[in-house]
XYZ file of C-alpha atoms in Angstrom:
569
model
C -71.736 212.649 10.235
C -72.724 211.572 13.747
C -74.471 214.116 15.902
C -74.349 214.182 19.694
C -76.133 216.274 22.283
C -79.449 218.087 22.056
C -80.296 221.677 21.134
C -81.510 223.319 24.302
C -81.698 226.845 22.921
C -80.528 230.010 24.589
C -79.987 229.479 28.324
C -81.318 232.901 29.212
C -84.437 232.406 27.108
C -85.047 228.972 28.640
C -84.842 230.315 32.160
C -87.231 233.187 31.470
C -90.087 230.714 31.272
C -90.044 230.448 35.062
C -88.079 227.652 36.705
C -90.135 227.455 39.897
C -90.996 223.801 40.561
C -90.398 222.690 36.931
C -87.688 220.354 35.728
C -84.976 222.522 34.206
C -82.009 220.979 32.382
C -78.471 222.045 33.123
C -77.546 224.678 30.553
C -74.251 223.987 28.759
C -72.238 226.550 26.800
C -69.143 225.467 24.891
C -66.138 227.722 24.431
C -63.262 226.889 22.093
C -60.093 228.772 22.945
C -57.865 230.087 20.129
C -54.640 228.309 19.176
C -51.752 229.266 21.431
C -48.453 230.654 20.182
C -46.624 227.438 21.103
C -49.126 225.308 19.201
C -48.851 227.496 16.112
C -45.067 227.380 16.342
C -45.190 223.577 16.424
C -47.439 223.586 13.340
C -50.414 221.885 14.996
C -53.735 221.859 13.170
C -57.210 222.649 14.533
C -59.615 219.719 14.718
C -62.688 221.739 15.754
C -64.966 223.816 13.545
C -68.036 225.783 14.615
C -71.102 225.291 12.415
C -73.505 228.013 13.442
C -74.096 229.204 16.997
C -75.052 225.836 18.548
C -73.130 223.121 16.690
C -69.490 222.058 16.954
C -68.000 219.770 14.322
C -65.039 217.547 15.210
C -62.824 216.414 12.317
C -60.191 213.826 13.341
C -56.819 214.395 11.613
C -56.542 210.748 10.541
C -59.520 211.008 8.218
C -62.120 209.411 10.501
C -65.831 210.265 10.448
C -66.813 213.717 11.638
C -68.765 214.053 14.881
C -71.108 216.964 15.649
C -72.131 218.129 19.118
C -74.981 220.515 19.841
C -75.171 222.738 22.923
C -77.047 225.784 24.105
C -74.370 228.027 22.625
C -71.027 227.399 20.909
C -68.374 230.157 21.019
C -65.261 229.997 18.874
C -61.852 231.492 19.555
C -62.738 234.846 18.016
C -65.290 235.674 20.709
C -64.331 238.217 23.372
C -64.901 238.025 27.112
C -67.927 240.311 26.786
C -69.409 238.028 24.117
C -68.993 235.039 26.415
C -70.667 236.905 29.281
C -73.664 237.831 27.138
C -74.058 234.395 25.510
C -73.948 232.469 28.774
C -77.013 234.189 30.233
C -75.343 234.944 33.581
C -77.470 238.057 34.003
C -80.572 235.898 34.121
C -78.918 233.778 36.810
C -78.259 236.960 38.773
C -81.929 237.914 38.504
C -82.946 234.498 39.809
C -80.475 234.796 42.675
C -82.043 238.139 43.627
C -85.411 236.354 43.730
C -84.077 233.784 46.177
C -82.941 230.916 43.938
C -79.678 229.010 44.251
C -77.647 229.394 41.045
C -74.311 227.849 40.054
C -71.852 228.572 37.250
C -68.970 226.151 36.829
C -66.338 225.565 34.183
C -65.058 222.183 33.107
C -62.388 220.986 30.699
C -58.868 219.792 30.153
C -55.967 221.577 31.782
C -54.878 224.563 29.714
C -58.260 224.900 27.942
C -59.064 228.354 29.372
C -61.376 227.616 32.328
C -59.819 230.058 34.800
C -59.368 232.640 32.041
C -63.097 232.412 31.228
C -64.120 232.909 34.848
C -61.559 235.383 36.206
C -59.529 236.575 33.235
C -55.740 236.353 32.958
C -53.661 235.886 36.100
C -52.595 239.140 37.793
C -49.230 240.476 36.673
C -48.263 241.696 40.131
C -49.398 242.131 43.715
C -52.574 244.212 43.692
C -52.462 244.755 39.920
C -56.050 244.780 38.572
C -57.128 242.853 35.512
C -57.737 245.054 32.451
C -61.467 245.703 31.987
C -61.509 244.249 28.474
C -60.053 240.961 29.749
C -62.217 240.655 32.868
C -63.905 237.289 33.222
C -67.454 236.228 33.975
C -67.052 236.727 37.715
C -65.858 240.349 37.570
C -68.530 241.279 35.048
C -71.227 239.578 37.117
C -70.104 241.423 40.266
C -70.295 244.788 38.518
C -73.710 244.060 36.986
C -75.116 242.670 40.235
C -74.096 245.654 42.370
C -75.443 248.055 39.758
C -78.702 246.117 39.618
C -79.009 246.118 43.417
C -78.790 249.919 43.521
C -81.879 250.213 41.306
C -84.017 247.962 43.510
C -86.447 249.466 45.974
C -85.220 247.409 48.942
C -81.628 247.296 50.185
C -79.520 244.283 49.210
C -76.829 242.745 51.416
C -73.983 240.818 49.783
C -71.763 238.340 51.607
C -69.091 236.121 50.111
C -67.073 233.000 50.914
C -64.145 231.560 48.979
C -62.701 228.064 49.389
C -60.617 225.520 47.520
C -60.501 221.706 47.486
C -56.847 220.728 47.398
C -55.931 217.026 47.659
C -59.425 216.276 49.023
C -59.057 218.875 51.780
C -61.308 221.927 52.004
C -59.382 225.115 52.805
C -60.712 228.620 53.434
C -59.056 231.150 51.114
C -60.406 234.071 53.198
C -59.209 232.853 56.589
C -57.293 235.312 58.749
C -54.366 232.971 59.334
C -52.943 230.279 57.136
C -55.604 228.102 55.499
C -56.404 224.951 57.457
C -58.570 221.935 56.556
C -62.288 222.319 57.241
C -64.926 219.617 57.659
C -67.888 219.155 55.324
C -71.088 218.467 57.267
C -74.668 217.675 56.339
C -78.034 218.371 57.926
C -81.599 218.209 56.747
C -82.055 221.972 56.458
C -78.813 223.105 54.808
C -77.693 219.948 53.047
C -73.911 219.746 52.638
C -72.021 222.720 54.052
C -68.510 223.610 55.183
C -68.137 224.001 58.914
C -66.489 227.192 60.262
C -66.218 228.734 56.789
C -65.618 232.472 56.935
C -68.275 234.625 55.294
C -67.362 238.273 54.612
C -69.904 241.052 54.099
C -69.267 243.085 50.951
C -69.577 246.858 51.024
C -68.968 247.601 47.349
C -67.447 246.510 44.063
C -63.906 247.463 45.066
C -64.059 245.359 48.222
C -65.416 242.414 46.251
C -62.592 242.665 43.692
C -60.015 242.777 46.473
C -61.549 239.687 48.024
C -61.375 237.886 44.674
C -57.732 238.835 44.137
C -56.802 237.713 47.648
C -58.397 234.316 47.050
C -56.714 233.916 43.671
C -53.309 234.746 45.135
C -53.721 232.099 47.858
C -55.003 229.387 45.557
C -52.619 226.544 44.689
C -51.191 226.656 41.166
C -48.057 225.368 39.418
C -46.498 224.999 36.002
C -46.207 221.961 33.753
C -45.839 221.179 30.059
C -49.379 222.062 28.953
C -50.015 225.064 31.198
C -47.699 227.592 32.780
C -50.280 228.569 35.436
C -52.216 225.367 36.062
C -54.736 225.389 38.907
C -54.084 222.479 41.276
C -57.348 222.757 43.202
C -61.084 223.250 42.691
C -62.171 226.746 43.760
C -65.685 227.795 44.838
C -66.653 231.437 45.380
C -70.193 231.880 46.699
C -72.184 235.115 46.862
C -75.049 235.202 49.400
C -77.660 237.768 48.355
C -80.039 238.849 51.118
C -83.097 241.036 50.798
C -85.559 241.939 53.582
C -88.912 240.203 53.388
C -92.060 242.280 52.847
C -94.239 242.646 55.950
C -97.930 242.679 55.003
C -100.267 244.203 57.530
C -102.241 240.975 57.764
C -99.133 238.920 58.595
C -97.556 238.731 62.054
C -93.994 240.029 62.452
C -91.229 237.581 61.684
C -89.077 235.924 64.279
C -85.911 238.043 64.729
C -83.826 234.853 64.645
C -85.182 233.868 61.233
C -82.784 234.628 58.328
C -84.042 237.026 55.648
C -84.970 235.963 52.142
C -81.691 235.115 50.401
C -80.407 233.686 47.150
C -77.063 232.214 46.280
C -74.780 232.576 43.272
C -71.837 230.173 43.219
C -68.875 230.213 40.809
C -66.944 226.937 40.551
C -63.566 226.784 38.803
C -62.796 223.092 38.421
C -59.200 221.993 38.069
C -58.495 220.550 34.643
C -58.231 216.859 33.945
C -54.780 215.832 32.762
C -52.706 212.863 31.699
C -49.571 212.515 33.748
C -47.604 211.262 30.722
C -48.583 214.345 28.695
C -47.894 216.900 31.438
C -44.711 215.263 32.730
C -45.857 215.600 36.350
C -43.692 214.019 39.040
C -43.774 213.895 42.817
C -46.229 216.366 44.330
C -47.624 217.322 40.928
C -48.470 213.668 40.270
C -50.262 213.388 43.626
C -52.238 216.539 42.860
C -53.150 215.258 39.383
C -54.357 211.930 40.802
C -56.610 213.661 43.357
C -57.984 216.003 40.676
C -58.775 213.149 38.292
C -60.332 211.104 41.105
C -62.745 213.890 42.084
C -63.658 214.576 38.445
C -64.287 210.869 37.925
C -66.660 210.848 40.909
C -68.434 213.892 39.447
C -68.847 212.150 36.088
C -70.172 209.032 37.783
C -72.834 211.067 39.609
C -73.872 212.743 36.347
C -74.181 209.355 34.624
C -76.446 208.058 37.407
C -78.545 211.205 37.305
C -79.343 210.448 33.663
C -80.994 207.170 34.644
C -84.817 207.424 34.360
C -85.078 205.318 37.512
C -82.703 207.584 39.438
C -85.277 208.108 42.192
C -84.799 204.456 43.112
C -80.996 204.613 42.854
C -78.396 205.892 45.240
C -76.399 208.854 43.938
C -72.912 208.645 45.509
C -72.441 212.340 46.237
C -70.404 211.421 49.323
C -67.591 209.883 47.278
C -65.647 213.177 47.192
C -65.714 216.658 48.680
C -66.423 218.124 45.241
C -69.579 216.083 44.636
C -70.820 216.881 48.145
C -70.622 220.627 47.538
C -72.125 220.326 44.027
C -74.957 217.975 45.031
C -77.587 220.723 45.138
C -76.400 222.170 41.812
C -76.544 218.848 39.974
C -79.602 217.058 41.301
C -81.222 219.411 43.785
C -83.241 222.625 43.695
C -80.808 224.994 41.975
C -80.275 226.491 38.529
C -76.977 225.410 36.965
C -74.916 226.698 34.043
C -71.899 224.758 32.796
C -69.227 226.317 30.596
C -67.226 223.577 28.882
C -63.815 224.731 27.632
C -61.866 222.788 24.993
C -58.649 223.148 23.068
C -58.847 223.156 19.237
C -55.455 221.458 18.824
C -55.487 218.006 17.220
C -52.848 216.944 19.741
C -55.438 217.336 22.570
C -58.261 215.643 20.634
C -58.736 212.633 23.018
C -59.189 214.933 26.036
C -61.385 217.240 23.946
C -63.717 214.395 22.948
C -63.914 213.292 26.572
C -64.915 216.818 27.603
C -67.529 217.063 24.831
C -69.132 213.747 25.798
C -69.062 214.800 29.429
C -70.823 218.099 28.621
C -73.314 216.347 26.345
C -74.384 214.072 29.199
C -74.513 216.960 31.676
C -77.035 218.952 29.628
C -79.538 216.099 29.959
C -79.462 216.291 33.770
C -82.504 218.122 35.162
C -83.125 219.927 38.434
C -86.225 221.344 40.133
C -85.406 224.940 41.067
C -87.196 226.150 44.167
C -86.893 229.399 46.060
C -86.604 229.119 49.856
C -89.956 229.140 51.635
C -91.006 232.051 53.789
C -90.804 231.446 57.565
C -94.469 232.441 57.785
C -95.271 229.412 55.655
C -93.405 227.081 58.000
C -96.240 225.900 60.167
C -96.268 223.156 62.775
C -97.645 219.760 61.657
C -100.921 220.413 63.483
C -101.576 223.592 61.488
C -100.542 221.900 58.259
C -103.036 219.090 58.856
C -105.750 221.603 59.669
C -104.932 223.516 56.503
C -105.220 220.346 54.420
C -108.567 219.532 55.999
C -109.878 223.025 55.249
C -108.695 222.773 51.659
C -110.445 219.438 51.222
C -113.624 220.858 52.730
C -113.405 223.851 50.417
C -113.076 221.596 47.375
C -116.004 219.470 48.534
C -118.238 222.511 49.036
C -117.265 223.901 45.648
C -118.180 220.588 44.071
C -121.550 220.570 45.818
C -122.172 224.136 44.706
C -121.381 223.240 41.099
C -123.758 220.277 41.250
C -126.676 222.544 42.140
C -129.084 223.603 39.398
C -127.905 226.948 38.027
C -131.471 227.705 36.905
C -132.865 227.578 40.432
C -134.469 230.915 41.468
C -132.278 233.046 43.644
C -129.193 230.879 43.193
C -127.443 233.257 40.864
C -128.150 236.167 43.183
C -126.844 234.200 46.166
C -123.666 233.354 44.299
C -123.238 236.943 43.275
C -123.808 238.198 46.798
C -121.321 235.656 48.155
C -118.725 236.668 45.586
C -119.187 240.352 46.341
C -118.799 240.024 50.084
C -115.611 241.442 51.387
C -113.461 238.975 53.279
C -112.181 241.785 55.462
C -115.756 242.755 56.356
C -116.595 239.182 57.318
C -113.535 239.004 59.506
C -114.452 242.278 61.172
C -117.974 241.005 61.918
C -116.584 237.860 63.472
C -114.209 239.894 65.622
C -117.019 242.165 66.857
C -119.235 239.172 67.648
C -116.373 237.539 69.488
C -115.775 240.690 71.522
C -119.488 240.947 72.420
C -119.581 237.337 73.589
C -116.440 237.885 75.609
C -118.014 240.848 77.437
C -121.213 238.891 78.093
C -119.245 235.998 79.501
C -117.348 238.406 81.753
C -120.605 239.858 83.105
C -121.979 236.380 83.800
C -118.831 235.469 85.657
C -119.125 238.639 87.759
C -122.767 237.832 88.615
C -121.820 234.308 89.551
C -119.042 235.530 91.839
C -121.435 238.035 93.517
C -124.085 235.345 94.126
C -121.454 233.048 95.552
C -120.345 235.759 97.978
C -123.915 236.399 99.124
C -124.414 232.683 99.652
C -121.352 232.550 101.868
C -122.624 235.496 103.954
C -126.043 233.853 104.404
C -124.468 230.561 105.406
C -122.406 232.360 108.051
C -125.495 234.112 109.402
C -127.353 230.789 109.618
C -124.504 229.292 111.614
C -124.580 232.271 114.015
C -128.359 231.930 114.493
C -128.014 228.223 115.180
C -125.445 228.936 117.865
C -127.609 231.561 119.543
C -130.645 229.251 119.463
C -128.764 226.401 121.084
C -127.478 228.770 123.782
C -131.015 230.056 124.536
C -132.591 226.565 124.698
C -129.965 225.222 127.113
C -131.352 227.450 129.971
C -134.212 225.768 132.030
C -135.619 226.623 135.578
C -135.449 224.079 138.403
C -132.909 222.354 140.553
C -132.279 219.659 137.973
C -129.996 220.006 135.050
C -131.331 222.215 132.302
C -133.002 220.123 129.656
C -132.665 220.702 125.985
C -135.059 222.882 124.148
C -138.406 221.064 124.073
C -138.718 221.733 120.389
C -135.391 220.008 119.668
C -136.558 216.711 121.218
C -138.593 214.056 119.418
C -141.849 214.971 121.241
C -145.396 215.239 120.097
C -146.375 218.327 118.170
C -147.083 221.314 120.313
C -150.703 222.371 120.919
C -152.162 225.756 120.429
C -155.341 227.094 122.027
C -158.525 225.563 120.676
C -160.093 228.892 119.961
C -157.544 229.327 117.123
C -159.458 226.877 114.991
C -158.878 223.598 113.290
C -157.508 225.155 110.146
C -154.562 226.836 111.863
C -153.839 223.666 113.828
C -153.837 221.604 110.639
C -151.589 224.140 108.956
C -149.224 224.053 111.943
C -149.127 220.255 111.916
C -148.388 220.269 108.208
C -145.478 222.621 108.826
C -144.099 220.321 111.494
C -144.470 217.239 109.361
C -142.706 218.787 106.338
C -139.204 218.734 107.870
C -137.076 216.087 109.454
C -137.614 214.647 112.945
C -137.988 217.126 115.721
C -134.865 217.708 117.656
C -132.619 217.713 114.604
C -130.951 220.922 113.433
C -133.027 220.813 110.319
C -136.273 220.997 112.274
C -135.414 224.275 113.943
C -132.960 225.664 111.393
C -134.830 225.037 108.162
C -136.649 228.047 106.779
C -139.942 226.054 106.667
C -140.205 225.683 110.468
C -140.394 228.568 112.925
C -137.794 228.930 115.616
C -138.455 228.102 119.282
C -138.813 231.757 120.220
C -141.439 232.252 117.528
C -143.460 229.249 118.752
C -143.360 230.500 122.379
C -144.533 233.893 121.232
C -147.469 232.252 119.408
C -148.503 230.462 122.609
C -147.355 227.021 121.630
C -146.650 224.774 124.621
C -144.371 221.802 124.969
C -145.878 218.381 125.297
C -146.028 216.264 128.409
C -142.823 214.390 127.568
C -140.920 217.645 127.686
C -142.297 218.668 131.096
C -144.986 221.015 129.865
C -148.668 221.418 130.889
C -150.763 218.228 130.951
C -153.765 219.911 129.346
C -153.831 222.163 126.335
C -156.053 224.652 128.257
C -153.343 225.501 130.736
C -151.753 228.822 129.908
C -148.030 229.454 129.697
C -146.360 231.923 132.029
C -145.763 235.367 130.731
C -142.087 235.234 131.528
C -139.622 232.582 132.385
C -138.355 232.586 135.975
C -134.698 233.073 136.577
C -132.854 229.780 136.908
C -131.693 228.735 140.369
C -128.101 229.256 141.063
C -126.240 226.078 141.908
C -124.051 226.452 144.963
């Protein structure tokens, strides 16, 4: 007996190990529907037999070799909807979505194998007629559990939902106000693939969510053919966006109001069933729909086959080949957690399609993803801060290495390490803040002193200019009929002479004062603080030299007062 697949264990138990950053395989659960009334009436035999909880045995009716497939869980036709919900581990997916992860549940299989029944239960019997609770599918049970779980959390939880279908390679909004119209699928670096202008509705409670689901199911395309009386003719995706407010530590700055809150995503995908046109008897529009369905499923299988390649990082995954693969790109090879429910028919008449589905599911459970929760906006730093952070981390590692290389037996080293370990980081930060504040005050005082000294310097400079002006005005007055000469002490004349009885020492001191400045007659000679002004020299008895019109001999005395200048007529 040939065995296919690999035992991955319970999906819920595998996910409890913590998917953050680790490669997690796609979890696959197989469900075998019971024989239908029409199949029993035709006398068809079952070709599938469940051997335990994880193995399915396929026995061809022609007597060929048996083939066994192993999955995370195998559910036969006797299992109820509640058993399927518990075995699939959808509750664990809901917990991960509340923690911010992106989770996906999708069903796959041949048309008429029970995919829509597994997800949403039987079709509604009338307008607004609810599905019986015992027949509710995975989606209704997940909604009820999720809302009940959100009520027991400490922080409020906001639920929003979108519902779309892919019909003939056109994306249509099942929650649009008017008639559904085609929408474009875009891509950007932050969001990946997304549907533009898709309506997202905020959910107030379980009843509103059930009404939204029923409205989408009623607007979804479906028709009847030989193998299925209510065959879905489109792929449907219902997405729940779960938002929780982020915690605000006291040490962290407040978040940007434009930044979205921490949110997870839980997506339910009901794939249209693959079908053979000859077996279903489809013609016209049904044939066109079947061709588009098979084409998108073929593109999905091709992407899964490439994802199994060990060198897939160097290969191009053609997610852009169809709208379905674009919207499932993150679930298959991205950062999400994915659960696949493969549905098969036990009838021997459908054995070729059943084997195709089993091989498809066996390959899918070997595809791995790297689940990652969205990063906090506080952690999104500019490149400059990221580089600085890396440098500080490298320096920290280098210092730790140097500290480890030191001799642990050195005296005082253990005490230093202990003291360093016991220091409070908050206390260190407080000390640095106080020191910074003290330095800031000191710098402010120095700036004030500098400004005051600058002001005093300006006042003194103004006073010097005023004194220079007054001195020039006083020296311009001279007695006699001729024009008034300049001040004798502003002309390059010989040094003035003082009386001899004053002594040689005072004369030498006076000459040294005169020789210390610039040439006589310049503003520096009379304006510099080292040299006395003209008035001071006259008061000391100093006389101008002969070149300036003064006495010819140093013994001649100066007049007590200056005569009034003659008035020029």
